[in-house]
Amino acid sequence: MQATTNASLFQTSYSEALGVYRSRKAVHTSGISDPSTWGRYGHAIQLNPRFESAVVRDAAQLAEEGAGADGGPYRVLALRVTTHSDGAWIWTAEAGGVVRQLDAESAQQVQVFRGAKAPIPAFDFINTAKGELLVTGSWDRAIRVYSTKDAQLVAEVKDASADFIKAIHVFCSAGRTWIAAAGSDKSIMLYDATPLATRGQGGLKCVHKYAVHTRPINALGSLTALDGTTYLYSADSMGRIVESVVSTSLRLEPVREMTGFSTAVYSIHTNWRRVSEDTIGSADGWLGEVREDEDGERYRLAAQVWAASGDKSAASYMLSPSLQRSAPKATRTMPPVGTQPPLHQASRLEHADFVKTVLPIGALLPPSYPLADDLANAVVTAGADEHIHIHPDPSSPTRSAEGHWHEVTALAAWIRHPTSAPTAAQSLPEARGTEVWIVSAGLDGSVRRWNLAALVKVGKPELVAPKADSREAGQWDQNSLPPKPTKTLRNDSTMTAEEEAELAELMSDDE
């Protein structure tokens, strides 16, 4: 599955052990040998069309890559789920320089959007009167816009940034549609996409270069306040998150900074959540007046931003000044940017490893969903430890599920409805009613679909990865690896006695 190989390079025993672990986990969690495991490991979509021959029947080759064993060009860097009248699409942006459109039900490939000459770490959409447009940003520094009807290129800006583009975000403000592109050059390039949004065609004009960050920018997002003003959120590799607004002169201006992370922020997610009617605070642009739903329950709406970081945490910020906690003791020497006081973390979820993606699922649940009340404040996270973590609320025990055999890079929610005419190509159990699914993707080149109702009940992870800092006897022995599949894989060949002995010798080496 690799474009290049590490097999001929010197590798530490830990690296070799990690390669074997990932190889065996890839087979064990694939569901090819035993489809009944899909509920536990996620209903997998393998993006590599030769996955079975490249991994399942030749697992040793993947193992030889050691710590470099991954999904190769099929590594997923970004993920989205969109709905249509008959179901949903899953979109993946990949290291091979393509965006792939898949049918969420059948897992069948619909279209592939090509043209990039480097990995695509980010994409977004523009809705126009003539149809939907896909906007991509690539490490080749280009922005490309495609029609989602036929995957045809509509517009292209080849030198949209001075360095790798890592984040793309489409938002509306000041009566215009904007494309914000950011990345390794530490700046945000603001493009006026109004002609594309109104006519479905036309060029992109850069109107502003915004240089508020001092480190590469990893993520972008936006949220519209109750007064109609849209704010842009940008996060960088130093852990800074900046809230900005488009001014009357059509330039981005910093409003305030969000503090609390000690290193890189990889993703941000903005949303509105329901809070108690008794929540103390005056109504403002980020905290609404008391409302009443169809069941007579009274509540208020409050805006929040969630972020995932390399400091092994995910944290939320309440945007209303009246919901701010007292400021923690300052540990930074650099003064915050903006005209308003900085925001401090409202809640924080600690993890054992880097957190690469966060999804506050509670606000997305339909009111009729059976678990809507239990998971009203639920957050889903994932990252370098390969697991999917469900936090029912910041103070509740975390539930974790295993499935991916490499870092998880993206999460999305899918509200799944019963299909009127299930087809033979359907790869999921038939929906009995409205269901909520979590869709995950990672560097193993797979997309996995998880029924949330089953995910909250899944057993604890059992597959233990080798640890780099351990020198205990047996740390990298057979007990550290996934068990072998109990069923024979199709066209699979068993290891010879010589290969078994070689593997045992390798895994028992504790140096």
PDB file of C-alpha atoms in Angstrom, residues 155-337:
ATOM      1  CA  ALA A 155     -12.032  27.385 -11.615  1.00  0.00           C
ATOM      2  CA  GLU A 156      -8.402  27.137 -10.545  1.00  0.00           C
ATOM      3  CA  VAL A 157      -5.912  29.389  -8.787  1.00  0.00           C
ATOM      4  CA  LYS A 158      -2.495  27.777  -9.149  1.00  0.00           C
ATOM      5  CA  ASP A 159      -0.540  29.971  -6.724  1.00  0.00           C
ATOM      6  CA  ALA A 160      -3.284  30.632  -4.215  1.00  0.00           C
ATOM      7  CA  SER A 161      -0.795  30.575  -1.341  1.00  0.00           C
ATOM      8  CA  ALA A 162       2.955  30.927  -0.920  1.00  0.00           C
ATOM      9  CA  ASP A 163       3.250  27.471   0.664  1.00  0.00           C
ATOM     10  CA  PHE A 164       1.238  24.306   1.377  1.00  0.00           C
ATOM     11  CA  ILE A 165      -2.498  24.892   1.784  1.00  0.00           C
ATOM     12  CA  LYS A 166      -3.698  23.035   4.890  1.00  0.00           C
ATOM     13  CA  ALA A 167      -7.160  24.517   5.430  1.00  0.00           C
ATOM     14  CA  ILE A 168     -10.026  25.651   3.186  1.00  0.00           C
ATOM     15  CA  HIS A 169     -13.261  27.166   4.425  1.00  0.00           C
ATOM     16  CA  VAL A 170     -16.269  28.720   2.669  1.00  0.00           C
ATOM     17  CA  PHE A 171     -18.396  31.254   4.548  1.00  0.00           C
ATOM     18  CA  CYS A 172     -20.743  34.166   3.876  1.00  0.00           C
ATOM     19  CA  SER A 173     -20.270  37.650   5.303  1.00  0.00           C
ATOM     20  CA  ALA A 174     -21.018  41.235   4.292  1.00  0.00           C
ATOM     21  CA  GLY A 175     -23.370  39.981   1.587  1.00  0.00           C
ATOM     22  CA  ARG A 176     -20.615  38.035  -0.158  1.00  0.00           C
ATOM     23  CA  THR A 177     -19.350  34.462  -0.351  1.00  0.00           C
ATOM     24  CA  TRP A 178     -15.739  33.981   0.687  1.00  0.00           C
ATOM     25  CA  ILE A 179     -13.137  31.249   0.386  1.00  0.00           C
ATOM     26  CA  ALA A 180     -10.503  31.376   3.116  1.00  0.00           C
ATOM     27  CA  ALA A 181      -7.301  29.439   2.398  1.00  0.00           C
ATOM     28  CA  ALA A 182      -4.539  29.007   4.967  1.00  0.00           C
ATOM     29  CA  GLY A 183      -1.522  26.838   5.650  1.00  0.00           C
ATOM     30  CA  SER A 184       2.223  26.726   6.015  1.00  0.00           C
ATOM     31  CA  ASP A 185       2.856  30.362   5.069  1.00  0.00           C
ATOM     32  CA  LYS A 186       1.105  31.411   8.339  1.00  0.00           C
ATOM     33  CA  SER A 187      -1.391  33.665   6.545  1.00  0.00           C
ATOM     34  CA  ILE A 188      -5.049  33.501   5.518  1.00  0.00           C
ATOM     35  CA  MET A 189      -5.788  34.344   1.891  1.00  0.00           C
ATOM     36  CA  LEU A 190      -9.323  35.689   1.468  1.00  0.00           C
ATOM     37  CA  TYR A 191     -10.900  35.088  -1.962  1.00  0.00           C
ATOM     38  CA  ASP A 192     -14.150  36.623  -3.161  1.00  0.00           C
ATOM     39  CA  ALA A 193     -16.205  33.699  -4.477  1.00  0.00           C
ATOM     40  CA  THR A 194     -19.430  35.686  -5.016  1.00  0.00           C
ATOM     41  CA  PRO A 195     -19.370  35.265  -8.831  1.00  0.00           C
ATOM     42  CA  LEU A 196     -19.103  31.492  -8.374  1.00  0.00           C
ATOM     43  CA  ALA A 197     -21.888  31.463  -5.805  1.00  0.00           C
ATOM     44  CA  THR A 198     -24.279  33.546  -7.903  1.00  0.00           C
ATOM     45  CA  ARG A 199     -23.538  32.318 -11.434  1.00  0.00           C
ATOM     46  CA  GLY A 200     -21.849  28.970 -10.855  1.00  0.00           C
ATOM     47  CA  GLN A 201     -18.849  30.154 -12.836  1.00  0.00           C
ATOM     48  CA  GLY A 202     -16.211  32.863 -12.882  1.00  0.00           C
ATOM     49  CA  GLY A 203     -12.763  33.454 -11.463  1.00  0.00           C
ATOM     50  CA  LEU A 204     -11.561  33.878  -7.892  1.00  0.00           C
ATOM     51  CA  LYS A 205     -10.119  37.184  -6.746  1.00  0.00           C
ATOM     52  CA  CYS A 206      -7.875  37.464  -3.708  1.00  0.00           C
ATOM     53  CA  VAL A 207      -8.911  40.583  -1.811  1.00  0.00           C
ATOM     54  CA  HIS A 208      -6.898  40.284   1.381  1.00  0.00           C
ATOM     55  CA  LYS A 209      -3.871  38.576   2.931  1.00  0.00           C
ATOM     56  CA  TYR A 210      -4.320  38.247   6.691  1.00  0.00           C
ATOM     57  CA  ALA A 211      -1.188  37.664   8.771  1.00  0.00           C
ATOM     58  CA  VAL A 212      -2.348  37.481  12.387  1.00  0.00           C
ATOM     59  CA  HIS A 213      -0.698  34.102  13.065  1.00  0.00           C
ATOM     60  CA  THR A 214       3.014  33.473  13.607  1.00  0.00           C
ATOM     61  CA  ARG A 215       2.907  29.714  12.964  1.00  0.00           C
ATOM     62  CA  PRO A 216       1.423  27.508  10.199  1.00  0.00           C
ATOM     63  CA  ILE A 217      -2.379  27.409  10.228  1.00  0.00           C
ATOM     64  CA  ASN A 218      -4.010  23.973  10.475  1.00  0.00           C
ATOM     65  CA  ALA A 219      -7.755  24.604  10.684  1.00  0.00           C
ATOM     66  CA  LEU A 220     -10.492  27.102   9.804  1.00  0.00           C
ATOM     67  CA  GLY A 221     -14.158  27.400  10.758  1.00  0.00           C
ATOM     68  CA  SER A 222     -16.915  29.989  11.068  1.00  0.00           C
ATOM     69  CA  LEU A 223     -20.109  30.721  12.972  1.00  0.00           C
ATOM     70  CA  THR A 224     -22.825  33.336  12.548  1.00  0.00           C
ATOM     71  CA  ALA A 225     -23.918  35.184  15.689  1.00  0.00           C
ATOM     72  CA  LEU A 226     -27.535  35.958  16.559  1.00  0.00           C
ATOM     73  CA  ASP A 227     -27.073  39.500  15.238  1.00  0.00           C
ATOM     74  CA  GLY A 228     -26.174  38.134  11.789  1.00  0.00           C
ATOM     75  CA  THR A 229     -22.429  38.778  11.964  1.00  0.00           C
ATOM     76  CA  THR A 230     -20.247  35.892  10.775  1.00  0.00           C
ATOM     77  CA  TYR A 231     -16.951  35.242  12.542  1.00  0.00           C
ATOM     78  CA  LEU A 232     -13.991  33.266  11.211  1.00  0.00           C
ATOM     79  CA  TYR A 233     -11.945  30.991  13.501  1.00  0.00           C
ATOM     80  CA  SER A 234      -8.372  29.997  12.682  1.00  0.00           C
ATOM     81  CA  ALA A 235      -6.054  27.666  14.603  1.00  0.00           C
ATOM     82  CA  ASP A 236      -2.304  27.222  14.270  1.00  0.00           C
ATOM     83  CA  SER A 237       0.516  24.849  15.163  1.00  0.00           C
ATOM     84  CA  MET A 238       1.381  26.796  18.321  1.00  0.00           C
ATOM     85  CA  GLY A 239      -2.077  26.243  19.807  1.00  0.00           C
ATOM     86  CA  ARG A 240      -3.464  29.727  19.149  1.00  0.00           C
ATOM     87  CA  ILE A 241      -7.070  30.144  18.000  1.00  0.00           C
ATOM     88  CA  VAL A 242      -8.092  33.570  16.704  1.00  0.00           C
ATOM     89  CA  GLU A 243     -11.611  34.899  16.175  1.00  0.00           C
ATOM     90  CA  SER A 244     -11.814  37.394  13.293  1.00  0.00           C
ATOM     91  CA  VAL A 245     -14.476  39.289  11.389  1.00  0.00           C
ATOM     92  CA  VAL A 246     -14.728  40.740   7.871  1.00  0.00           C
ATOM     93  CA  SER A 247     -14.749  44.529   8.247  1.00  0.00           C
ATOM     94  CA  THR A 248     -16.629  47.073   6.145  1.00  0.00           C
ATOM     95  CA  SER A 249     -13.433  47.518   4.129  1.00  0.00           C
ATOM     96  CA  LEU A 250     -13.593  43.779   3.259  1.00  0.00           C
ATOM     97  CA  ARG A 251     -10.587  42.892   5.365  1.00  0.00           C
ATOM     98  CA  LEU A 252     -10.245  40.390   8.186  1.00  0.00           C
ATOM     99  CA  GLU A 253      -9.701  41.969  11.587  1.00  0.00           C
ATOM    100  CA  PRO A 254      -8.924  40.113  14.852  1.00  0.00           C
ATOM    101  CA  VAL A 255     -11.593  40.256  17.558  1.00  0.00           C
ATOM    102  CA  ARG A 256     -10.143  38.054  20.313  1.00  0.00           C
ATOM    103  CA  GLU A 257      -7.948  35.057  20.974  1.00  0.00           C
ATOM    104  CA  MET A 258      -8.756  31.694  22.566  1.00  0.00           C
ATOM    105  CA  THR A 259      -6.135  30.417  24.984  1.00  0.00           C
ATOM    106  CA  GLY A 260      -5.345  27.189  26.813  1.00  0.00           C
ATOM    107  CA  PHE A 261      -3.583  24.853  24.375  1.00  0.00           C
ATOM    108  CA  SER A 262       0.169  24.365  24.690  1.00  0.00           C
ATOM    109  CA  THR A 263       0.812  23.073  21.175  1.00  0.00           C
ATOM    110  CA  ALA A 264      -0.780  22.518  17.767  1.00  0.00           C
ATOM    111  CA  VAL A 265      -4.534  22.642  17.232  1.00  0.00           C
ATOM    112  CA  TYR A 266      -5.497  20.257  14.429  1.00  0.00           C
ATOM    113  CA  SER A 267      -9.230  20.819  14.049  1.00  0.00           C
ATOM    114  CA  ILE A 268     -12.008  23.105  15.222  1.00  0.00           C
ATOM    115  CA  HIS A 269     -15.772  22.681  15.230  1.00  0.00           C
ATOM    116  CA  THR A 270     -18.290  25.469  15.815  1.00  0.00           C
ATOM    117  CA  ASN A 271     -21.908  24.937  16.831  1.00  0.00           C
ATOM    118  CA  TRP A 272     -24.872  26.050  18.918  1.00  0.00           C
ATOM    119  CA  ARG A 273     -25.986  24.008  21.906  1.00  0.00           C
ATOM    120  CA  ARG A 274     -29.004  24.090  24.170  1.00  0.00           C
ATOM    121  CA  VAL A 275     -28.452  25.212  27.749  1.00  0.00           C
ATOM    122  CA  SER A 276     -30.845  25.480  30.658  1.00  0.00           C
ATOM    123  CA  GLU A 277     -33.274  28.388  30.808  1.00  0.00           C
ATOM    124  CA  ASP A 278     -31.721  29.126  34.203  1.00  0.00           C
ATOM    125  CA  THR A 279     -28.297  29.748  32.665  1.00  0.00           C
ATOM    126  CA  ILE A 280     -27.055  33.003  34.157  1.00  0.00           C
ATOM    127  CA  GLY A 281     -26.095  35.614  31.601  1.00  0.00           C
ATOM    128  CA  SER A 282     -27.555  38.458  29.603  1.00  0.00           C
ATOM    129  CA  ALA A 283     -28.578  37.751  26.028  1.00  0.00           C
ATOM    130  CA  ASP A 284     -25.968  38.793  23.481  1.00  0.00           C
ATOM    131  CA  GLY A 285     -24.775  37.707  20.064  1.00  0.00           C
ATOM    132  CA  TRP A 286     -23.720  34.317  21.452  1.00  0.00           C
ATOM    133  CA  LEU A 287     -26.416  33.621  24.071  1.00  0.00           C
ATOM    134  CA  GLY A 288     -30.074  33.694  23.125  1.00  0.00           C
ATOM    135  CA  GLU A 289     -33.265  34.510  24.966  1.00  0.00           C
ATOM    136  CA  VAL A 290     -35.354  31.754  26.570  1.00  0.00           C
ATOM    137  CA  ARG A 291     -37.237  29.625  24.035  1.00  0.00           C
ATOM    138  CA  GLU A 292     -39.754  26.806  24.272  1.00  0.00           C
ATOM    139  CA  ASP A 293     -39.778  23.671  22.109  1.00  0.00           C
ATOM    140  CA  GLU A 294     -42.735  21.579  20.917  1.00  0.00           C
ATOM    141  CA  ASP A 295     -42.686  19.538  24.124  1.00  0.00           C
ATOM    142  CA  GLY A 296     -42.898  22.624  26.295  1.00  0.00           C
ATOM    143  CA  GLU A 297     -39.280  22.443  27.456  1.00  0.00           C
ATOM    144  CA  ARG A 298     -37.668  25.841  27.946  1.00  0.00           C
ATOM    145  CA  TYR A 299     -34.050  26.454  26.963  1.00  0.00           C
ATOM    146  CA  ARG A 300     -31.528  28.941  25.635  1.00  0.00           C
ATOM    147  CA  LEU A 301     -29.086  28.651  22.743  1.00  0.00           C
ATOM    148  CA  ALA A 302     -25.388  29.201  23.416  1.00  0.00           C
ATOM    149  CA  ALA A 303     -22.543  29.221  20.900  1.00  0.00           C
ATOM    150  CA  GLN A 304     -19.369  27.221  21.414  1.00  0.00           C
ATOM    151  CA  VAL A 305     -16.145  26.211  19.688  1.00  0.00           C
ATOM    152  CA  TRP A 306     -14.522  22.813  20.204  1.00  0.00           C
ATOM    153  CA  ALA A 307     -10.890  22.184  19.275  1.00  0.00           C
ATOM    154  CA  ALA A 308      -8.544  19.168  19.180  1.00  0.00           C
ATOM    155  CA  SER A 309      -4.867  19.503  20.014  1.00  0.00           C
ATOM    156  CA  GLY A 310      -1.501  17.820  20.030  1.00  0.00           C
ATOM    157  CA  ASP A 311      -1.243  18.527  23.749  1.00  0.00           C
ATOM    158  CA  LYS A 312      -3.421  15.407  24.171  1.00  0.00           C
ATOM    159  CA  SER A 313      -6.648  17.234  24.858  1.00  0.00           C
ATOM    160  CA  ALA A 314      -9.866  18.509  23.327  1.00  0.00           C
ATOM    161  CA  ALA A 315     -11.479  21.596  24.796  1.00  0.00           C
ATOM    162  CA  SER A 316     -14.493  23.842  24.371  1.00  0.00           C
ATOM    163  CA  TYR A 317     -14.957  27.605  24.525  1.00  0.00           C
ATOM    164  CA  MET A 318     -18.271  29.318  25.277  1.00  0.00           C
ATOM    165  CA  LEU A 319     -18.379  32.393  23.053  1.00  0.00           C
ATOM    166  CA  SER A 320     -20.688  34.540  25.172  1.00  0.00           C
ATOM    167  CA  PRO A 321     -18.691  36.832  27.511  1.00  0.00           C
ATOM    168  CA  SER A 322     -21.332  36.276  30.203  1.00  0.00           C
ATOM    169  CA  LEU A 323     -20.536  32.534  30.246  1.00  0.00           C
ATOM    170  CA  GLN A 324     -16.811  33.012  30.792  1.00  0.00           C
ATOM    171  CA  ARG A 325     -15.066  31.404  33.731  1.00  0.00           C
ATOM    172  CA  SER A 326     -12.516  33.326  35.740  1.00  0.00           C
ATOM    173  CA  ALA A 327      -9.235  33.678  33.911  1.00  0.00           C
ATOM    174  CA  PRO A 328      -6.551  31.104  34.807  1.00  0.00           C
ATOM    175  CA  LYS A 329      -3.076  32.201  35.742  1.00  0.00           C
ATOM    176  CA  ALA A 330      -1.286  33.452  32.634  1.00  0.00           C
ATOM    177  CA  THR A 331       1.615  31.308  31.412  1.00  0.00           C
ATOM    178  CA  ARG A 332       2.308  33.056  28.101  1.00  0.00           C
ATOM    179  CA  THR A 333       4.505  36.052  27.481  1.00  0.00           C
ATOM    180  CA  MET A 334       2.991  36.919  24.089  1.00  0.00           C
ATOM    181  CA  PRO A 335       0.057  39.348  24.462  1.00  0.00           C
ATOM    182  CA  PRO A 336      -3.263  38.137  23.003  1.00  0.00           C
ATOM    183  CA  VAL A 337      -4.510  39.705  19.776  1.00  0.00           C
TER     184      VAL A 337
END
